[in-house]
Short mmCIF file of C-alpha atoms in Angstrom, two decimals:
data_model
loop_
_atom_site.label_atom_id
_atom_site.label_comp_id
_atom_site.label_asym_id
_atom_site.label_seq_id
_atom_site.Cartn_x
_atom_site.Cartn_y
_atom_site.Cartn_z
CA UNK A 1 103.80 44.36 83.95
CA UNK A 2 107.20 41.65 83.86
CA UNK A 3 109.98 43.28 83.99
CA UNK A 4 112.93 40.71 82.91
CA UNK A 5 117.16 40.99 83.92
CA UNK A 6 119.80 39.04 82.20
CA UNK A 7 123.84 38.56 84.45
CA UNK A 8 125.91 37.11 83.34
CA UNK A 9 126.88 34.24 86.35
CA UNK A 10 124.34 33.36 89.12
CA UNK A 11 126.99 35.09 91.71
CA UNK A 12 126.71 38.25 90.03
CA UNK A 13 122.27 37.34 89.22
CA UNK A 14 122.70 36.57 93.96
CA UNK A 15 124.36 39.85 94.17
CA UNK A 16 122.03 41.52 92.37
CA UNK A 17 118.63 39.66 94.19
CA UNK A 18 120.46 40.81 97.67
CA UNK A 19 120.05 44.14 96.59
CA UNK A 20 117.32 43.58 95.56
CA UNK A 21 115.51 42.60 98.84
CA UNK A 22 117.65 44.70 101.39
CA UNK A 23 116.09 47.68 99.72
CA UNK A 24 112.48 46.16 99.13
CA UNK A 25 113.08 45.45 102.90
CA UNK A 26 114.63 49.13 103.82
CA UNK A 27 111.21 50.33 102.60
CA UNK A 28 108.44 48.76 103.29
CA UNK A 29 109.16 49.31 106.80
CA UNK A 30 109.76 53.19 106.07
CA UNK A 31 106.86 52.33 104.84
CA UNK A 32 104.32 51.18 106.89
CA UNK A 33 106.74 49.61 109.77
CA UNK A 34 108.01 46.00 109.16
CA UNK A 35 108.53 44.40 105.66
CA UNK A 36 106.80 40.69 105.50
CA UNK A 37 108.20 38.47 102.75
CA UNK A 38 107.28 34.41 101.35
CA UNK A 39 110.76 33.08 100.10
CA UNK A 40 110.86 30.10 97.92
CA UNK A 41 113.16 26.50 98.03
CA UNK A 42 114.43 24.75 95.58
CA UNK A 43 119.47 25.67 94.95
CA UNK A 44 119.37 28.50 93.12
CA UNK A 45 117.75 30.96 95.96
CA UNK A 46 120.43 29.98 97.88
CA UNK A 47 123.29 32.10 96.82
CA UNK A 48 121.97 34.55 98.30
CA UNK A 49 120.52 33.86 101.23
CA UNK A 50 124.68 33.55 101.93
CA UNK A 51 125.31 37.45 100.19
CA UNK A 52 122.21 38.32 103.13
CA UNK A 53 123.67 36.88 105.52
CA UNK A 54 127.50 37.90 105.20
CA UNK A 55 128.48 40.13 108.46
CA UNK A 56 128.63 43.23 105.71
CA UNK A 57 125.12 43.10 104.62
CA UNK A 58 123.86 41.31 108.16
CA UNK A 59 122.81 45.63 109.63
CA UNK A 60 121.63 46.14 106.47
CA UNK A 61 118.34 44.53 107.08
CA UNK A 62 115.51 45.81 109.09
CA UNK A 63 115.17 41.56 110.44
CA UNK A 64 113.77 42.82 113.87
CA UNK A 65 110.60 44.54 111.80
CA UNK A 66 110.73 41.74 108.93
CA UNK A 67 108.33 38.68 109.31
CA UNK A 68 109.38 35.86 107.03
CA UNK A 69 106.93 33.30 105.19
CA UNK A 70 107.27 30.16 102.72
CA UNK A 71 105.77 30.64 99.65
CA UNK A 72 105.66 26.71 99.61
CA UNK A 73 106.79 23.35 101.53
CA UNK A 74 107.09 19.67 101.88
CA UNK A 75 105.49 17.54 103.75
CA UNK A 76 108.19 16.55 105.67
CA UNK A 77 109.88 17.37 108.77
CA UNK A 78 112.24 20.81 109.52
CA UNK A 79 115.39 19.20 109.60
CA UNK A 80 114.51 16.90 106.07
CA UNK A 81 116.67 17.52 103.53
CA UNK A 82 113.61 17.83 101.58
CA UNK A 83 112.40 21.04 103.03
CA UNK A 84 112.52 24.61 101.94
CA UNK A 85 112.61 25.48 105.22
CA UNK A 86 115.71 23.66 106.67
CA UNK A 87 117.63 25.32 103.35
CA UNK A 88 116.49 28.19 103.70
CA UNK A 89 117.54 28.11 108.32
CA UNK A 90 121.23 26.49 106.97
CA UNK A 91 121.50 29.03 104.48
CA UNK A 92 120.41 32.34 106.41
CA UNK A 93 118.18 32.41 109.13
CA UNK A 94 120.95 30.98 111.54
CA UNK A 95 123.54 33.59 111.05
CA UNK A 96 120.98 36.61 111.19
CA UNK A 97 118.66 38.52 114.15
CA UNK A 98 115.63 37.37 113.68
CA UNK A 99 113.45 37.29 116.56
CA UNK A 100 111.64 33.66 116.19
CA UNK A 101 108.88 34.64 116.01
CA UNK A 102 109.13 36.15 113.22
CA UNK A 103 108.84 33.24 111.55
CA UNK A 104 105.83 31.32 110.20
CA UNK A 105 107.81 27.96 108.76
CA UNK A 106 104.78 25.56 107.48
CA UNK A 107 104.62 23.10 109.70
CA UNK A 108 105.11 19.68 106.57
CA UNK A 109 104.89 17.70 109.36
CA UNK A 110 102.01 17.70 110.55
CA UNK A 111 100.46 16.73 106.88
CA UNK A 112 99.60 19.13 104.04
CA UNK A 113 96.15 19.44 104.70
CA UNK A 114 97.19 20.87 108.08
CA UNK A 115 100.34 22.09 107.49
CA UNK A 116 97.46 24.60 105.22
CA UNK A 117 95.26 25.65 107.35
CA UNK A 118 97.82 25.84 109.93
CA UNK A 119 99.58 28.88 107.50
CA UNK A 120 96.44 30.09 106.62
CA UNK A 121 95.98 31.24 110.64
CA UNK A 122 99.45 31.87 110.80
CA UNK A 123 98.99 34.18 108.40
CA UNK A 124 95.62 35.53 109.90
CA UNK A 125 97.63 36.84 112.77
CA UNK A 126 99.96 38.66 110.93
CA UNK A 127 98.07 40.62 108.34
CA UNK A 128 94.53 40.48 110.92
CA UNK A 129 90.86 39.63 108.30
CA UNK A 130 91.49 41.19 105.61
CA UNK A 131 90.52 39.90 102.43
CA UNK A 132 93.89 39.26 100.90
CA UNK A 133 97.42 39.70 102.88
CA UNK A 134 99.27 41.23 100.51
CA UNK A 135 103.10 41.08 100.86
CA UNK A 136 105.68 43.34 100.30
CA UNK A 137 108.21 40.22 98.50
CA UNK A 138 107.27 36.80 96.98
CA UNK A 139 110.47 34.86 96.16
CA UNK A 140 109.80 32.67 93.27
CA UNK A 141 111.76 30.21 91.25
CA UNK A 142 111.00 28.39 87.98
CA UNK A 143 111.08 24.67 87.31
CA UNK A 144 112.37 22.91 84.28
CA UNK A 145 108.18 21.90 83.51
CA UNK A 146 107.36 25.82 84.72
CA UNK A 147 105.68 25.72 88.07
CA UNK A 148 106.56 27.97 90.74
CA UNK A 149 105.53 27.38 94.08
CA UNK A 150 104.16 24.21 94.12
CA UNK A 151 101.62 24.95 91.43
CA UNK A 152 102.12 22.71 88.78
CA UNK A 153 101.27 22.15 85.10
CA UNK A 154 97.11 20.15 85.07
CA UNK A 155 97.14 20.29 88.01
CA UNK A 156 93.27 21.60 91.35
CA UNK A 157 95.73 23.83 92.55
CA UNK A 158 96.11 26.66 89.65
CA UNK A 159 91.93 27.12 90.25
CA UNK A 160 92.87 27.06 94.49
CA UNK A 161 90.51 30.88 94.86
CA UNK A 162 91.88 30.90 98.58
CA UNK A 163 95.63 31.55 100.24
CA UNK A 164 97.29 28.60 100.73
CA UNK A 165 96.32 24.96 99.41
CA UNK A 166 97.57 21.56 99.80
CA UNK A 167 98.79 19.90 97.10
CA UNK A 168 98.56 16.36 97.61
CA UNK A 169 100.43 13.70 95.75
CA UNK A 170 101.73 15.48 93.57
CA UNK A 171 104.08 15.59 89.45
CA UNK A 172 106.65 16.84 90.82
CA UNK A 173 110.45 14.25 92.26
CA UNK A 174 109.67 14.26 94.47
CA UNK A 175 106.18 13.40 94.52
CA UNK A 176 105.67 14.00 98.37
CA UNK A 177 103.14 16.00 98.92
CA UNK A 178 103.28 19.77 99.39
CA UNK A 179 101.23 22.99 100.25
CA UNK A 180 101.47 26.36 98.20
CA UNK A 181 100.56 29.94 98.41
CA UNK A 182 97.80 30.72 95.28
CA UNK A 183 98.22 32.85 92.75
CA UNK A 184 95.06 35.79 93.86
CA UNK A 185 97.49 35.67 97.34
CA UNK A 186 101.41 35.96 95.02
CA UNK A 187 99.51 38.14 92.15
CA UNK A 188 98.84 40.64 95.23
CA UNK A 189 102.09 41.00 96.40
CA UNK A 190 103.93 44.55 95.92
CA UNK A 191 106.63 42.64 94.38
CA UNK A 192 107.26 39.61 93.09
CA UNK A 193 110.99 38.91 92.63
CA UNK A 194 112.11 35.27 90.54
CA UNK A 195 115.89 33.58 90.46
CA UNK A 196 115.54 31.70 86.89
CA UNK A 197 119.04 30.00 86.54
CA UNK A 198 120.80 27.07 84.28
CA UNK A 199 120.13 25.74 80.97
CA UNK A 200 117.00 23.34 82.07
CA UNK A 201 114.80 26.09 82.32
CA UNK A 202 115.69 27.93 79.05
CA UNK A 203 112.94 25.55 76.39
CA UNK A 204 110.08 27.75 79.08
CA UNK A 205 112.01 31.34 80.00
CA UNK A 206 112.12 31.18 75.56
CA UNK A 207 108.41 30.91 75.20
CA UNK A 208 107.54 33.30 78.43
CA UNK A 209 109.44 35.94 76.68
CA UNK A 210 107.70 35.23 74.02
CA UNK A 211 104.74 33.48 73.11
CA UNK A 212 101.77 35.44 74.68
CA UNK A 213 99.92 31.81 75.18
CA UNK A 214 103.64 30.76 77.66
CA UNK A 215 100.45 31.74 80.45
CA UNK A 216 98.25 29.07 80.01
CA UNK A 217 101.03 25.87 79.74
CA UNK A 218 103.39 27.90 82.47
CA UNK A 219 102.42 28.89 86.08
CA UNK A 220 105.45 30.76 86.68
CA UNK A 221 103.89 32.67 83.73
CA UNK A 222 101.25 33.76 85.71
CA UNK A 223 102.64 35.87 88.53
CA UNK A 224 101.77 39.35 87.81
CA UNK A 225 102.19 41.10 91.23
CA UNK A 226 102.09 44.71 91.73
CA UNK A 227 106.16 43.98 90.45
CA UNK A 228 107.16 41.55 88.70
CA UNK A 229 110.69 40.95 88.45
CA UNK A 230 112.36 38.65 86.60
CA UNK A 231 116.27 37.74 87.50
CA UNK A 232 118.33 35.27 84.55
CA UNK A 233 121.28 34.02 84.14
CA UNK A 234 122.49 33.52 80.88
CA UNK A 235 122.35 30.06 80.94
CA UNK A 236 118.56 30.53 81.30
CA UNK A 237 118.90 32.99 78.61
CA UNK A 238 118.37 31.58 74.78
CA UNK A 239 119.74 34.14 73.36
CA UNK A 240 122.16 35.58 75.89
CA UNK A 241 124.84 34.81 73.56
#
């Protein structure tokens, strides 16, 4: 069952998201010795990443036992302005003491199909030959069309049964090829945490909150991890006032 929390501002949302990240990281390390997380791109999580990298928080995350993947990324080099990895590196990874070997970026410069194969191999190295890996946390965003990761409405990736798939010529801006985790993998996570901000998300969020058939139209509504948390700012919530 999904739980929704509404925050007055993006800063308040980001602070609470950072606190949730820290709590889940430490719980995971206490439970099984490591924290495996899939991060998201976009503008909304950047502030959360910056908060995690602040000196007062830096030592609250067991970075040496944290393993980082991405839920999706574009088929571009790691220093490209469209790269989710680049944003995370600038806001977080370059500022904390995480071993390079613990960071599994999507190798977008190799093209979407090859990058998907490498990503699957990276997960096998971390999780072993499990039928389906279980991430401790998958961080999710949502576009104004209701997509999450690179799972866009009406695309073949919605029906994929593997762990990772290439998304060729997606209905996105920019329409560059991508690599994405699939519903089976995302829904197997212990926790999925959505960060949704901005008035342009309001119409879709209203349907997700009030229409039980919204999952037929909006991929984000199909995320159903063991625990699914939605953190919204007031701008994204129609009835906030």
